[in-house]
Amino acid sequence: MAISRFTTIGCTAAGLAAIYVSSQLLPFYRAHHELKASRGHVNSFSISIVAPKQHHGIQENYSFSIPVKRFKGAVSDEEILARFTRGFFSGFAFTPERWLLSLAPIQLTDIPVIKKAIAIRSQNSDAELAIGPEIWDLSSISPKSTPPIASLLFGNFLVLDSSSMTPTQRDRLPSDYARHAKPPHAFVEFTYGGEDLGLVGSHRFEFFQRSYKSQDEGHNSVIFLFESYRKQQRLIPKVSGLLQRSTDVRIRLETLASGMVPREEYADTGREATHILNDLATMITEITGIQAAPAREPAVDDDEEADWPIIS
């Protein structure tokens, strides 16, 4: 049985187009992008667990602000961060990766090694990281609070640190946890991969409030930070290579939508997304034996804007 080309490619193409349209509507201000993560993130507890031997991976940092007046009613810092987290995993840009992980469950995160590393570093003989809950459905990601410590999202994104950690959860972590600097504001950190696989990484979401003053008036804004770190060495070509490229495109899509990247990069991003979809179709076929329809590159004229990937 063949996977419908509309389900494997059409929905993704529609998502890309929706991001293009919504880029005019998103209330982002003071958007900023750097090709580095903060020192606190690179030296975080989470990265010390999944990548204890190296800290020179690929780093990126994205930030943007939204005026507080955009939020309806009073909401807590934790709830705002929870909304951001839910939006990241349920958004159009992450959807293809979520589909892949759900369709062909690929275990890229070495849970046994992570649990062993925590046990070795702990002086508490009772310390053990109990993995769970496992979250596969978007409705299980709360818009009120961030996923608790040890939550595993889509089989691979493990919550190892959070500003909402309880004392009981803290007791399950190594004794040297307190040595690692943590943001003084709301945050949650997801890790993935394993050194034996050759792919490790971390996504950290942060949130805080800041006041801005102009000549006429002042206003309060909420600041969101998205920091990404990944390290690749002995790559599994078809898996980690595809994930690296899809991550690059996903981040580009997110920055395009927020206005942080020049509009002319839409064409290159759409073309690269098409190539990734074709590689994904091949990978699905090899893993499941189910034939997936390929995507066709959009035709781009010099005097016209590029179209998004279309169905052949």
PDB file of C-alpha atoms in Angstrom:
ATOM      1  CA  MET A   1       0.000   0.000   0.000  1.00  0.00           C
ATOM      2  CA  ALA A   2       1.411   3.369  -1.010  1.00  0.00           C
ATOM      3  CA  ILE A   3       1.370   6.379   1.256  1.00  0.00           C
ATOM      4  CA  SER A   4      -0.757   9.104  -0.295  1.00  0.00           C
ATOM      5  CA  ARG A   5       1.377  11.787  -1.830  1.00  0.00           C
ATOM      6  CA  PHE A   6      -0.985  14.307  -0.250  1.00  0.00           C
ATOM      7  CA  THR A   7      -0.263  12.997   3.245  1.00  0.00           C
ATOM      8  CA  THR A   8       3.503  12.639   2.862  1.00  0.00           C
ATOM      9  CA  ILE A   9       4.211  15.790   0.873  1.00  0.00           C
ATOM     10  CA  GLY A  10       1.092  17.868   0.362  1.00  0.00           C
ATOM     11  CA  CYS A  11       0.530  18.581   4.064  1.00  0.00           C
ATOM     12  CA  THR A  12       4.149  19.610   4.509  1.00  0.00           C
ATOM     13  CA  ALA A  13       3.988  21.878   1.459  1.00  0.00           C
ATOM     14  CA  ALA A  14       0.821  23.437   2.859  1.00  0.00           C
ATOM     15  CA  GLY A  15       2.616  23.989   6.144  1.00  0.00           C
ATOM     16  CA  LEU A  16       5.482  25.744   4.414  1.00  0.00           C
ATOM     17  CA  ALA A  17       3.047  27.962   2.547  1.00  0.00           C
ATOM     18  CA  ALA A  18       1.224  28.761   5.791  1.00  0.00           C
ATOM     19  CA  ILE A  19       4.489  29.857   7.368  1.00  0.00           C
ATOM     20  CA  TYR A  20       5.085  32.118   4.367  1.00  0.00           C
ATOM     21  CA  VAL A  21       1.694  33.790   4.795  1.00  0.00           C
ATOM     22  CA  SER A  22       1.851  34.002   8.587  1.00  0.00           C
ATOM     23  CA  SER A  23       5.244  35.728   8.424  1.00  0.00           C
ATOM     24  CA  GLN A  24       3.322  38.945   7.821  1.00  0.00           C
ATOM     25  CA  LEU A  25       1.201  38.475  10.946  1.00  0.00           C
ATOM     26  CA  LEU A  26       3.559  37.332  13.700  1.00  0.00           C
ATOM     27  CA  PRO A  27       3.996  39.989  16.401  1.00  0.00           C
ATOM     28  CA  PHE A  28       7.788  39.615  16.709  1.00  0.00           C
ATOM     29  CA  TYR A  29      10.041  42.534  17.638  1.00  0.00           C
ATOM     30  CA  ARG A  30      13.782  42.928  18.204  1.00  0.00           C
ATOM     31  CA  ALA A  31      14.503  39.572  16.546  1.00  0.00           C
ATOM     32  CA  HIS A  32      18.128  38.471  16.786  1.00  0.00           C
ATOM     33  CA  HIS A  33      20.181  35.474  15.646  1.00  0.00           C
ATOM     34  CA  GLU A  34      23.719  34.437  16.579  1.00  0.00           C
ATOM     35  CA  LEU A  35      25.824  31.454  15.540  1.00  0.00           C
ATOM     36  CA  LYS A  36      26.677  30.624  19.121  1.00  0.00           C
ATOM     37  CA  ALA A  37      24.965  29.485  22.276  1.00  0.00           C
ATOM     38  CA  SER A  38      25.452  31.068  25.663  1.00  0.00           C
ATOM     39  CA  ARG A  39      28.269  29.769  27.838  1.00  0.00           C
ATOM     40  CA  GLY A  40      25.667  28.706  30.371  1.00  0.00           C
ATOM     41  CA  HIS A  41      23.942  26.498  27.811  1.00  0.00           C
ATOM     42  CA  VAL A  42      27.147  24.922  26.487  1.00  0.00           C
ATOM     43  CA  ASN A  43      28.205  24.138  30.066  1.00  0.00           C
ATOM     44  CA  SER A  44      24.739  23.098  31.201  1.00  0.00           C
ATOM     45  CA  PHE A  45      24.019  20.006  33.254  1.00  0.00           C
ATOM     46  CA  SER A  46      22.084  18.440  30.383  1.00  0.00           C
ATOM     47  CA  ILE A  47      24.935  18.738  27.882  1.00  0.00           C
ATOM     48  CA  SER A  48      27.416  17.460  30.474  1.00  0.00           C
ATOM     49  CA  ILE A  49      25.336  14.271  30.619  1.00  0.00           C
ATOM     50  CA  VAL A  50      24.849  13.591  26.897  1.00  0.00           C
ATOM     51  CA  ALA A  51      28.157  15.064  25.665  1.00  0.00           C
ATOM     52  CA  PRO A  52      30.663  14.999  28.543  1.00  0.00           C
ATOM     53  CA  LYS A  53      33.778  14.968  26.344  1.00  0.00           C
ATOM     54  CA  GLN A  54      33.193  17.826  23.922  1.00  0.00           C
ATOM     55  CA  HIS A  55      31.714  21.287  23.922  1.00  0.00           C
ATOM     56  CA  HIS A  56      32.602  22.534  20.447  1.00  0.00           C
ATOM     57  CA  GLY A  57      29.500  21.542  18.555  1.00  0.00           C
ATOM     58  CA  ILE A  58      27.295  23.564  16.241  1.00  0.00           C
ATOM     59  CA  GLN A  59      25.691  26.345  18.266  1.00  0.00           C
ATOM     60  CA  GLU A  60      22.861  28.761  17.517  1.00  0.00           C
ATOM     61  CA  ASN A  61      20.887  31.303  19.481  1.00  0.00           C
ATOM     62  CA  TYR A  62      17.582  32.909  18.493  1.00  0.00           C
ATOM     63  CA  SER A  63      15.736  35.579  20.426  1.00  0.00           C
ATOM     64  CA  PHE A  64      12.673  37.726  19.888  1.00  0.00           C
ATOM     65  CA  SER A  65      10.289  39.786  21.985  1.00  0.00           C
ATOM     66  CA  ILE A  66       6.518  40.187  22.116  1.00  0.00           C
ATOM     67  CA  PRO A  67       4.780  43.109  23.874  1.00  0.00           C
ATOM     68  CA  VAL A  68       3.003  42.033  27.044  1.00  0.00           C
ATOM     69  CA  LYS A  69      -0.165  43.734  25.809  1.00  0.00           C
ATOM     70  CA  ARG A  70      -0.432  41.013  23.145  1.00  0.00           C
ATOM     71  CA  PHE A  71      -1.312  38.484  25.856  1.00  0.00           C
ATOM     72  CA  LYS A  72      -4.927  38.320  26.950  1.00  0.00           C
ATOM     73  CA  GLY A  73      -5.353  38.370  30.697  1.00  0.00           C
ATOM     74  CA  ALA A  74      -2.778  37.591  33.348  1.00  0.00           C
ATOM     75  CA  VAL A  75      -0.552  34.592  32.642  1.00  0.00           C
ATOM     76  CA  SER A  76       2.377  33.270  34.657  1.00  0.00           C
ATOM     77  CA  ASP A  77       5.928  32.966  33.355  1.00  0.00           C
ATOM     78  CA  GLU A  78       5.590  29.186  33.475  1.00  0.00           C
ATOM     79  CA  GLU A  79       2.445  29.276  31.355  1.00  0.00           C
ATOM     80  CA  ILE A  80       4.018  31.549  28.740  1.00  0.00           C
ATOM     81  CA  LEU A  81       7.025  29.219  28.488  1.00  0.00           C
ATOM     82  CA  ALA A  82       4.670  26.235  28.259  1.00  0.00           C
ATOM     83  CA  ARG A  83       2.846  27.870  25.348  1.00  0.00           C
ATOM     84  CA  PHE A  84       6.150  28.476  23.578  1.00  0.00           C
ATOM     85  CA  THR A  85       7.209  24.851  24.134  1.00  0.00           C
ATOM     86  CA  ARG A  86       3.908  23.500  22.867  1.00  0.00           C
ATOM     87  CA  GLY A  87       4.068  25.803  19.856  1.00  0.00           C
ATOM     88  CA  PHE A  88       7.557  24.599  18.958  1.00  0.00           C
ATOM     89  CA  PHE A  89       6.653  20.912  18.918  1.00  0.00           C
ATOM     90  CA  SER A  90       3.227  21.388  17.328  1.00  0.00           C
ATOM     91  CA  GLY A  91       4.224  24.001  14.755  1.00  0.00           C
ATOM     92  CA  PHE A  92       4.448  23.532  11.002  1.00  0.00           C
ATOM     93  CA  ALA A  93       8.254  23.524  10.958  1.00  0.00           C
ATOM     94  CA  PHE A  94       8.574  20.566  13.363  1.00  0.00           C
ATOM     95  CA  THR A  95       5.713  18.566  11.838  1.00  0.00           C
ATOM     96  CA  PRO A  96       7.756  16.570   9.252  1.00  0.00           C
ATOM     97  CA  GLU A  97      10.192  15.419  11.937  1.00  0.00           C
ATOM     98  CA  ARG A  98       7.332  14.504  14.253  1.00  0.00           C
ATOM     99  CA  TRP A  99       5.706  12.484  11.474  1.00  0.00           C
ATOM    100  CA  LEU A 100       8.954  10.623  10.829  1.00  0.00           C
ATOM    101  CA  LEU A 101       9.450   9.749  14.492  1.00  0.00           C
ATOM    102  CA  SER A 102       5.835   8.568  14.788  1.00  0.00           C
ATOM    103  CA  LEU A 103       5.740   6.611  11.523  1.00  0.00           C
ATOM    104  CA  ALA A 104       9.084   4.849  11.917  1.00  0.00           C
ATOM    105  CA  PRO A 105      10.020   4.960  15.628  1.00  0.00           C
ATOM    106  CA  ILE A 106      13.761   5.648  15.532  1.00  0.00           C
ATOM    107  CA  GLN A 107      15.522   5.613  18.907  1.00  0.00           C
ATOM    108  CA  LEU A 108      18.197   8.292  18.556  1.00  0.00           C
ATOM    109  CA  THR A 109      18.437   9.045  22.267  1.00  0.00           C
ATOM    110  CA  ASP A 110      20.489   6.551  24.279  1.00  0.00           C
ATOM    111  CA  ILE A 111      18.369   6.368  27.420  1.00  0.00           C
ATOM    112  CA  PRO A 112      20.379   3.565  29.140  1.00  0.00           C
ATOM    113  CA  VAL A 113      23.633   5.516  28.745  1.00  0.00           C
ATOM    114  CA  ILE A 114      22.026   8.682  30.121  1.00  0.00           C
ATOM    115  CA  LYS A 115      20.669   6.819  33.151  1.00  0.00           C
ATOM    116  CA  LYS A 116      24.061   5.186  33.730  1.00  0.00           C
ATOM    117  CA  ALA A 117      25.872   8.544  33.515  1.00  0.00           C
ATOM    118  CA  ILE A 118      23.541  10.027  36.110  1.00  0.00           C
ATOM    119  CA  ALA A 119      23.962   7.045  38.435  1.00  0.00           C
ATOM    120  CA  ILE A 120      27.781   7.098  38.173  1.00  0.00           C
ATOM    121  CA  ARG A 121      27.988  10.806  38.965  1.00  0.00           C
ATOM    122  CA  SER A 122      25.612  10.616  41.902  1.00  0.00           C
ATOM    123  CA  GLN A 123      26.715  10.002  45.462  1.00  0.00           C
ATOM    124  CA  ASN A 124      23.177   9.026  46.299  1.00  0.00           C
ATOM    125  CA  SER A 125      22.902   5.276  45.821  1.00  0.00           C
ATOM    126  CA  ASP A 126      19.131   5.623  45.496  1.00  0.00           C
ATOM    127  CA  ALA A 127      19.334   8.119  42.654  1.00  0.00           C
ATOM    128  CA  GLU A 128      17.770   6.813  39.476  1.00  0.00           C
ATOM    129  CA  LEU A 129      16.154   8.666  36.615  1.00  0.00           C
ATOM    130  CA  ALA A 130      12.739   7.152  35.999  1.00  0.00           C
ATOM    131  CA  ILE A 131      11.843   8.007  32.406  1.00  0.00           C
ATOM    132  CA  GLY A 132       8.323   9.259  31.874  1.00  0.00           C
ATOM    133  CA  PRO A 133       5.807  10.284  30.960  1.00  0.00           C
ATOM    134  CA  GLU A 134       6.312   9.438  27.305  1.00  0.00           C
ATOM    135  CA  ILE A 135       4.525  11.957  25.125  1.00  0.00           C
ATOM    136  CA  TRP A 136       3.514  11.083  21.567  1.00  0.00           C
ATOM    137  CA  ASP A 137       0.361  13.143  21.209  1.00  0.00           C
ATOM    138  CA  LEU A 138       0.348  16.932  20.919  1.00  0.00           C
ATOM    139  CA  SER A 139      -2.663  17.162  23.214  1.00  0.00           C
ATOM    140  CA  SER A 140      -0.467  15.737  25.991  1.00  0.00           C
ATOM    141  CA  ILE A 141       1.831  18.785  25.872  1.00  0.00           C
ATOM    142  CA  SER A 142       0.262  21.107  28.415  1.00  0.00           C
ATOM    143  CA  PRO A 143      -0.229  24.798  27.538  1.00  0.00           C
ATOM    144  CA  LYS A 144      -0.179  25.553  31.277  1.00  0.00           C
ATOM    145  CA  SER A 145       3.112  23.997  32.400  1.00  0.00           C
ATOM    146  CA  THR A 146       6.271  22.677  30.769  1.00  0.00           C
ATOM    147  CA  PRO A 147       6.846  18.903  30.584  1.00  0.00           C
ATOM    148  CA  PRO A 148       8.247  17.571  33.878  1.00  0.00           C
ATOM    149  CA  ILE A 149      11.786  16.304  34.336  1.00  0.00           C
ATOM    150  CA  ALA A 150      12.415  12.941  32.606  1.00  0.00           C
ATOM    151  CA  SER A 151       9.549  13.431  30.151  1.00  0.00           C
ATOM    152  CA  LEU A 152      10.331  11.884  26.764  1.00  0.00           C
ATOM    153  CA  LEU A 153       8.739  13.621  23.789  1.00  0.00           C
ATOM    154  CA  PHE A 154       8.266  11.689  20.546  1.00  0.00           C
ATOM    155  CA  GLY A 155      10.618   8.980  21.744  1.00  0.00           C
ATOM    156  CA  ASN A 156      13.747  11.150  21.596  1.00  0.00           C
ATOM    157  CA  PHE A 157      13.539  14.557  23.292  1.00  0.00           C
ATOM    158  CA  LEU A 158      14.310  14.068  26.986  1.00  0.00           C
ATOM    159  CA  VAL A 159      13.707  16.820  29.552  1.00  0.00           C
ATOM    160  CA  LEU A 160      16.808  16.891  31.769  1.00  0.00           C
ATOM    161  CA  ASP A 161      16.579  20.344  33.325  1.00  0.00           C
ATOM    162  CA  SER A 162      13.857  22.859  34.052  1.00  0.00           C
ATOM    163  CA  SER A 163      13.113  25.855  36.251  1.00  0.00           C
ATOM    164  CA  SER A 164      10.003  24.032  37.475  1.00  0.00           C
ATOM    165  CA  MET A 165      11.969  21.107  38.931  1.00  0.00           C
ATOM    166  CA  THR A 166      10.671  19.928  42.293  1.00  0.00           C
ATOM    167  CA  PRO A 167      12.899  18.949  45.265  1.00  0.00           C
ATOM    168  CA  THR A 168      11.927  15.303  44.761  1.00  0.00           C
ATOM    169  CA  GLN A 169      13.008  15.438  41.123  1.00  0.00           C
ATOM    170  CA  ARG A 170      16.230  17.187  42.142  1.00  0.00           C
ATOM    171  CA  ASP A 171      17.080  14.283  44.458  1.00  0.00           C
ATOM    172  CA  ARG A 172      17.049  11.954  41.447  1.00  0.00           C
ATOM    173  CA  LEU A 173      19.864  13.867  39.722  1.00  0.00           C
ATOM    174  CA  PRO A 174      23.648  13.708  40.341  1.00  0.00           C
ATOM    175  CA  SER A 175      25.125  15.395  43.375  1.00  0.00           C
ATOM    176  CA  ASP A 176      27.096  17.812  41.179  1.00  0.00           C
ATOM    177  CA  TYR A 177      23.942  19.184  39.547  1.00  0.00           C
ATOM    178  CA  ALA A 178      24.222  22.420  41.554  1.00  0.00           C
ATOM    179  CA  ARG A 179      27.666  23.148  40.066  1.00  0.00           C
ATOM    180  CA  HIS A 180      26.149  23.881  36.679  1.00  0.00           C
ATOM    181  CA  ALA A 181      24.887  27.403  36.103  1.00  0.00           C
ATOM    182  CA  LYS A 182      21.203  27.798  35.331  1.00  0.00           C
ATOM    183  CA  PRO A 183      19.235  30.747  33.953  1.00  0.00           C
ATOM    184  CA  PRO A 184      17.714  32.986  36.656  1.00  0.00           C
ATOM    185  CA  HIS A 185      14.396  32.901  34.802  1.00  0.00           C
ATOM    186  CA  ALA A 186      11.963  30.311  33.431  1.00  0.00           C
ATOM    187  CA  PHE A 187      13.565  27.670  31.188  1.00  0.00           C
ATOM    188  CA  VAL A 188      13.313  24.069  30.039  1.00  0.00           C
ATOM    189  CA  GLU A 189      16.010  21.999  28.303  1.00  0.00           C
ATOM    190  CA  PHE A 190      15.550  19.003  26.000  1.00  0.00           C
ATOM    191  CA  THR A 191      18.395  16.650  25.068  1.00  0.00           C
ATOM    192  CA  TYR A 192      18.613  14.021  22.355  1.00  0.00           C
ATOM    193  CA  GLY A 193      21.032  11.557  20.773  1.00  0.00           C
ATOM    194  CA  GLY A 194      24.004   9.638  22.114  1.00  0.00           C
ATOM    195  CA  GLU A 195      27.768   9.634  21.645  1.00  0.00           C
ATOM    196  CA  ASP A 196      27.828   6.058  20.337  1.00  0.00           C
ATOM    197  CA  LEU A 197      25.412   7.107  17.606  1.00  0.00           C
ATOM    198  CA  GLY A 198      27.567  10.109  16.762  1.00  0.00           C
ATOM    199  CA  LEU A 199      24.789  12.653  17.202  1.00  0.00           C
ATOM    200  CA  VAL A 200      24.042  14.542  20.415  1.00  0.00           C
ATOM    201  CA  GLY A 201      22.247  17.792  20.999  1.00  0.00           C
ATOM    202  CA  SER A 202      20.198  20.041  23.210  1.00  0.00           C
ATOM    203  CA  HIS A 203      17.384  22.551  22.746  1.00  0.00           C
ATOM    204  CA  ARG A 204      16.874  25.077  25.527  1.00  0.00           C
ATOM    205  CA  PHE A 205      13.880  27.416  25.716  1.00  0.00           C
ATOM    206  CA  GLU A 206      14.059  30.441  28.012  1.00  0.00           C
ATOM    207  CA  PHE A 207      11.701  33.263  28.872  1.00  0.00           C
ATOM    208  CA  PHE A 208      11.881  36.486  30.861  1.00  0.00           C
ATOM    209  CA  GLN A 209      10.326  39.961  30.919  1.00  0.00           C
ATOM    210  CA  ARG A 210      12.030  43.260  30.163  1.00  0.00           C
ATOM    211  CA  SER A 211      10.980  46.904  30.064  1.00  0.00           C
ATOM    212  CA  TYR A 212      11.764  49.126  27.075  1.00  0.00           C
ATOM    213  CA  LYS A 213      11.576  52.907  27.053  1.00  0.00           C
ATOM    214  CA  SER A 214      11.169  55.202  24.071  1.00  0.00           C
ATOM    215  CA  GLN A 215      10.951  58.988  23.830  1.00  0.00           C
ATOM    216  CA  ASP A 216       7.186  58.928  24.142  1.00  0.00           C
ATOM    217  CA  GLU A 217       6.412  55.962  26.346  1.00  0.00           C
ATOM    218  CA  GLY A 218       7.661  52.753  27.843  1.00  0.00           C
ATOM    219  CA  HIS A 219       6.339  49.226  27.475  1.00  0.00           C
ATOM    220  CA  ASN A 220       6.969  45.742  28.824  1.00  0.00           C
ATOM    221  CA  SER A 221       7.890  42.848  26.572  1.00  0.00           C
ATOM    222  CA  VAL A 222       8.456  39.159  27.072  1.00  0.00           C
ATOM    223  CA  ILE A 223      11.735  37.859  25.670  1.00  0.00           C
ATOM    224  CA  PHE A 224      12.008  34.341  24.262  1.00  0.00           C
ATOM    225  CA  LEU A 225      15.341  32.591  23.742  1.00  0.00           C
ATOM    226  CA  PHE A 226      15.832  29.412  21.740  1.00  0.00           C
ATOM    227  CA  GLU A 227      19.342  27.985  22.050  1.00  0.00           C
ATOM    228  CA  SER A 228      20.469  24.962  20.081  1.00  0.00           C
ATOM    229  CA  TYR A 229      23.592  22.820  20.446  1.00  0.00           C
ATOM    230  CA  ARG A 230      24.483  19.684  18.527  1.00  0.00           C
ATOM    231  CA  LYS A 231      27.607  17.598  18.063  1.00  0.00           C
ATOM    232  CA  GLN A 232      28.071  15.075  15.280  1.00  0.00           C
ATOM    233  CA  GLN A 233      31.036  12.804  14.731  1.00  0.00           C
ATOM    234  CA  ARG A 234      30.622   9.187  13.574  1.00  0.00           C
ATOM    235  CA  LEU A 235      27.476   9.919  11.617  1.00  0.00           C
ATOM    236  CA  ILE A 236      24.959   7.395  10.473  1.00  0.00           C
ATOM    237  CA  PRO A 237      24.577   8.961   7.004  1.00  0.00           C
ATOM    238  CA  LYS A 238      20.921   8.311   6.266  1.00  0.00           C
ATOM    239  CA  VAL A 239      19.604   9.151   9.729  1.00  0.00           C
ATOM    240  CA  SER A 240      21.740  11.828  11.332  1.00  0.00           C
ATOM    241  CA  GLY A 241      22.541  13.486   8.015  1.00  0.00           C
ATOM    242  CA  LEU A 242      18.849  13.864   7.259  1.00  0.00           C
ATOM    243  CA  LEU A 243      18.164  15.151  10.765  1.00  0.00           C
ATOM    244  CA  GLN A 244      20.952  17.711  10.489  1.00  0.00           C
ATOM    245  CA  ARG A 245      19.585  19.075   7.228  1.00  0.00           C
ATOM    246  CA  SER A 246      15.979  19.049   8.442  1.00  0.00           C
ATOM    247  CA  THR A 247      17.036  20.885  11.609  1.00  0.00           C
ATOM    248  CA  ASP A 248      18.806  23.525   9.537  1.00  0.00           C
ATOM    249  CA  VAL A 249      15.734  24.016   7.351  1.00  0.00           C
ATOM    250  CA  ARG A 250      13.392  24.016  10.342  1.00  0.00           C
ATOM    251  CA  ILE A 251      15.416  26.737  12.057  1.00  0.00           C
ATOM    252  CA  ARG A 252      15.543  28.718   8.820  1.00  0.00           C
ATOM    253  CA  LEU A 253      11.763  28.435   8.484  1.00  0.00           C
ATOM    254  CA  GLU A 254      11.274  29.662  12.022  1.00  0.00           C
ATOM    255  CA  THR A 255      13.542  32.642  11.429  1.00  0.00           C
ATOM    256  CA  LEU A 256      11.951  33.386   8.060  1.00  0.00           C
ATOM    257  CA  ALA A 257       8.564  33.469   9.739  1.00  0.00           C
ATOM    258  CA  SER A 258       9.812  35.906  12.361  1.00  0.00           C
ATOM    259  CA  GLY A 259      11.462  38.207   9.825  1.00  0.00           C
ATOM    260  CA  MET A 260      15.027  37.474  10.996  1.00  0.00           C
ATOM    261  CA  VAL A 261      16.219  36.243   7.583  1.00  0.00           C
ATOM    262  CA  PRO A 262      16.099  38.108   4.231  1.00  0.00           C
ATOM    263  CA  ARG A 263      13.003  37.265   2.209  1.00  0.00           C
ATOM    264  CA  GLU A 264      15.067  36.167  -0.800  1.00  0.00           C
ATOM    265  CA  GLU A 265      16.129  33.055   1.122  1.00  0.00           C
ATOM    266  CA  TYR A 266      12.607  31.615   0.781  1.00  0.00           C
ATOM    267  CA  ALA A 267      13.523  30.090  -2.603  1.00  0.00           C
ATOM    268  CA  ASP A 268      16.632  28.278  -1.333  1.00  0.00           C
ATOM    269  CA  THR A 269      14.779  27.059   1.755  1.00  0.00           C
ATOM    270  CA  GLY A 270      11.903  25.706  -0.326  1.00  0.00           C
ATOM    271  CA  ARG A 271      14.300  23.891  -2.658  1.00  0.00           C
ATOM    272  CA  GLU A 272      16.233  22.332   0.221  1.00  0.00           C
ATOM    273  CA  ALA A 273      12.964  21.296   1.888  1.00  0.00           C
ATOM    274  CA  THR A 274      12.012  19.484  -1.337  1.00  0.00           C
ATOM    275  CA  HIS A 275      15.303  17.553  -1.338  1.00  0.00           C
ATOM    276  CA  ILE A 276      14.781  16.557   2.284  1.00  0.00           C
ATOM    277  CA  LEU A 277      11.254  15.350   1.524  1.00  0.00           C
ATOM    278  CA  ASN A 278      12.606  13.118  -1.235  1.00  0.00           C
ATOM    279  CA  ASP A 279      15.285  11.724   1.085  1.00  0.00           C
ATOM    280  CA  LEU A 280      12.610  11.187   3.718  1.00  0.00           C
ATOM    281  CA  ALA A 281      10.438   9.311   1.218  1.00  0.00           C
ATOM    282  CA  THR A 282      13.380   7.034   0.386  1.00  0.00           C
ATOM    283  CA  MET A 283      14.132   6.476   4.046  1.00  0.00           C
ATOM    284  CA  ILE A 284      10.501   5.580   4.810  1.00  0.00           C
ATOM    285  CA  THR A 285      10.539   3.069   1.963  1.00  0.00           C
ATOM    286  CA  GLU A 286      13.748   1.429   3.224  1.00  0.00           C
ATOM    287  CA  ILE A 287      12.532   1.211   6.822  1.00  0.00           C
ATOM    288  CA  THR A 288       8.905   0.219   6.314  1.00  0.00           C
ATOM    289  CA  GLY A 289       8.759  -1.124   2.765  1.00  0.00           C
ATOM    290  CA  ILE A 290       5.982   1.382   2.044  1.00  0.00           C
ATOM    291  CA  GLN A 291       6.419   3.344  -1.163  1.00  0.00           C
ATOM    292  CA  ALA A 292       6.186   7.128  -0.668  1.00  0.00           C
ATOM    293  CA  ALA A 293       5.673   9.547  -3.543  1.00  0.00           C
ATOM    294  CA  PRO A 294       8.556  11.941  -4.309  1.00  0.00           C
ATOM    295  CA  ALA A 295       8.334  15.718  -4.273  1.00  0.00           C
ATOM    296  CA  ARG A 296       9.260  17.845  -7.287  1.00  0.00           C
ATOM    297  CA  GLU A 297      11.385  20.964  -7.083  1.00  0.00           C
ATOM    298  CA  PRO A 298       9.537  24.220  -7.760  1.00  0.00           C
ATOM    299  CA  ALA A 299      10.309  26.032 -10.976  1.00  0.00           C
ATOM    300  CA  VAL A 300      11.937  29.384 -10.261  1.00  0.00           C
ATOM    301  CA  ASP A 301      12.060  32.171 -12.846  1.00  0.00           C
ATOM    302  CA  ASP A 302      14.412  35.102 -12.474  1.00  0.00           C
ATOM    303  CA  ASP A 303      11.537  37.570 -12.376  1.00  0.00           C
ATOM    304  CA  GLU A 304       9.233  35.558 -10.147  1.00  0.00           C
ATOM    305  CA  GLU A 305       9.230  34.384  -6.560  1.00  0.00           C
ATOM    306  CA  ALA A 306       9.852  30.701  -5.904  1.00  0.00           C
ATOM    307  CA  ASP A 307       6.891  28.432  -5.255  1.00  0.00           C
ATOM    308  CA  TRP A 308       6.922  25.966  -2.377  1.00  0.00           C
ATOM    309  CA  PRO A 309       7.497  22.237  -3.059  1.00  0.00           C
ATOM    310  CA  ILE A 310       4.654  20.871  -5.169  1.00  0.00           C
ATOM    311  CA  ILE A 311       3.323  17.398  -5.765  1.00  0.00           C
ATOM    312  CA  SER A 312       4.494  15.561  -8.839  1.00  0.00           C
TER     313      SER A 312
END
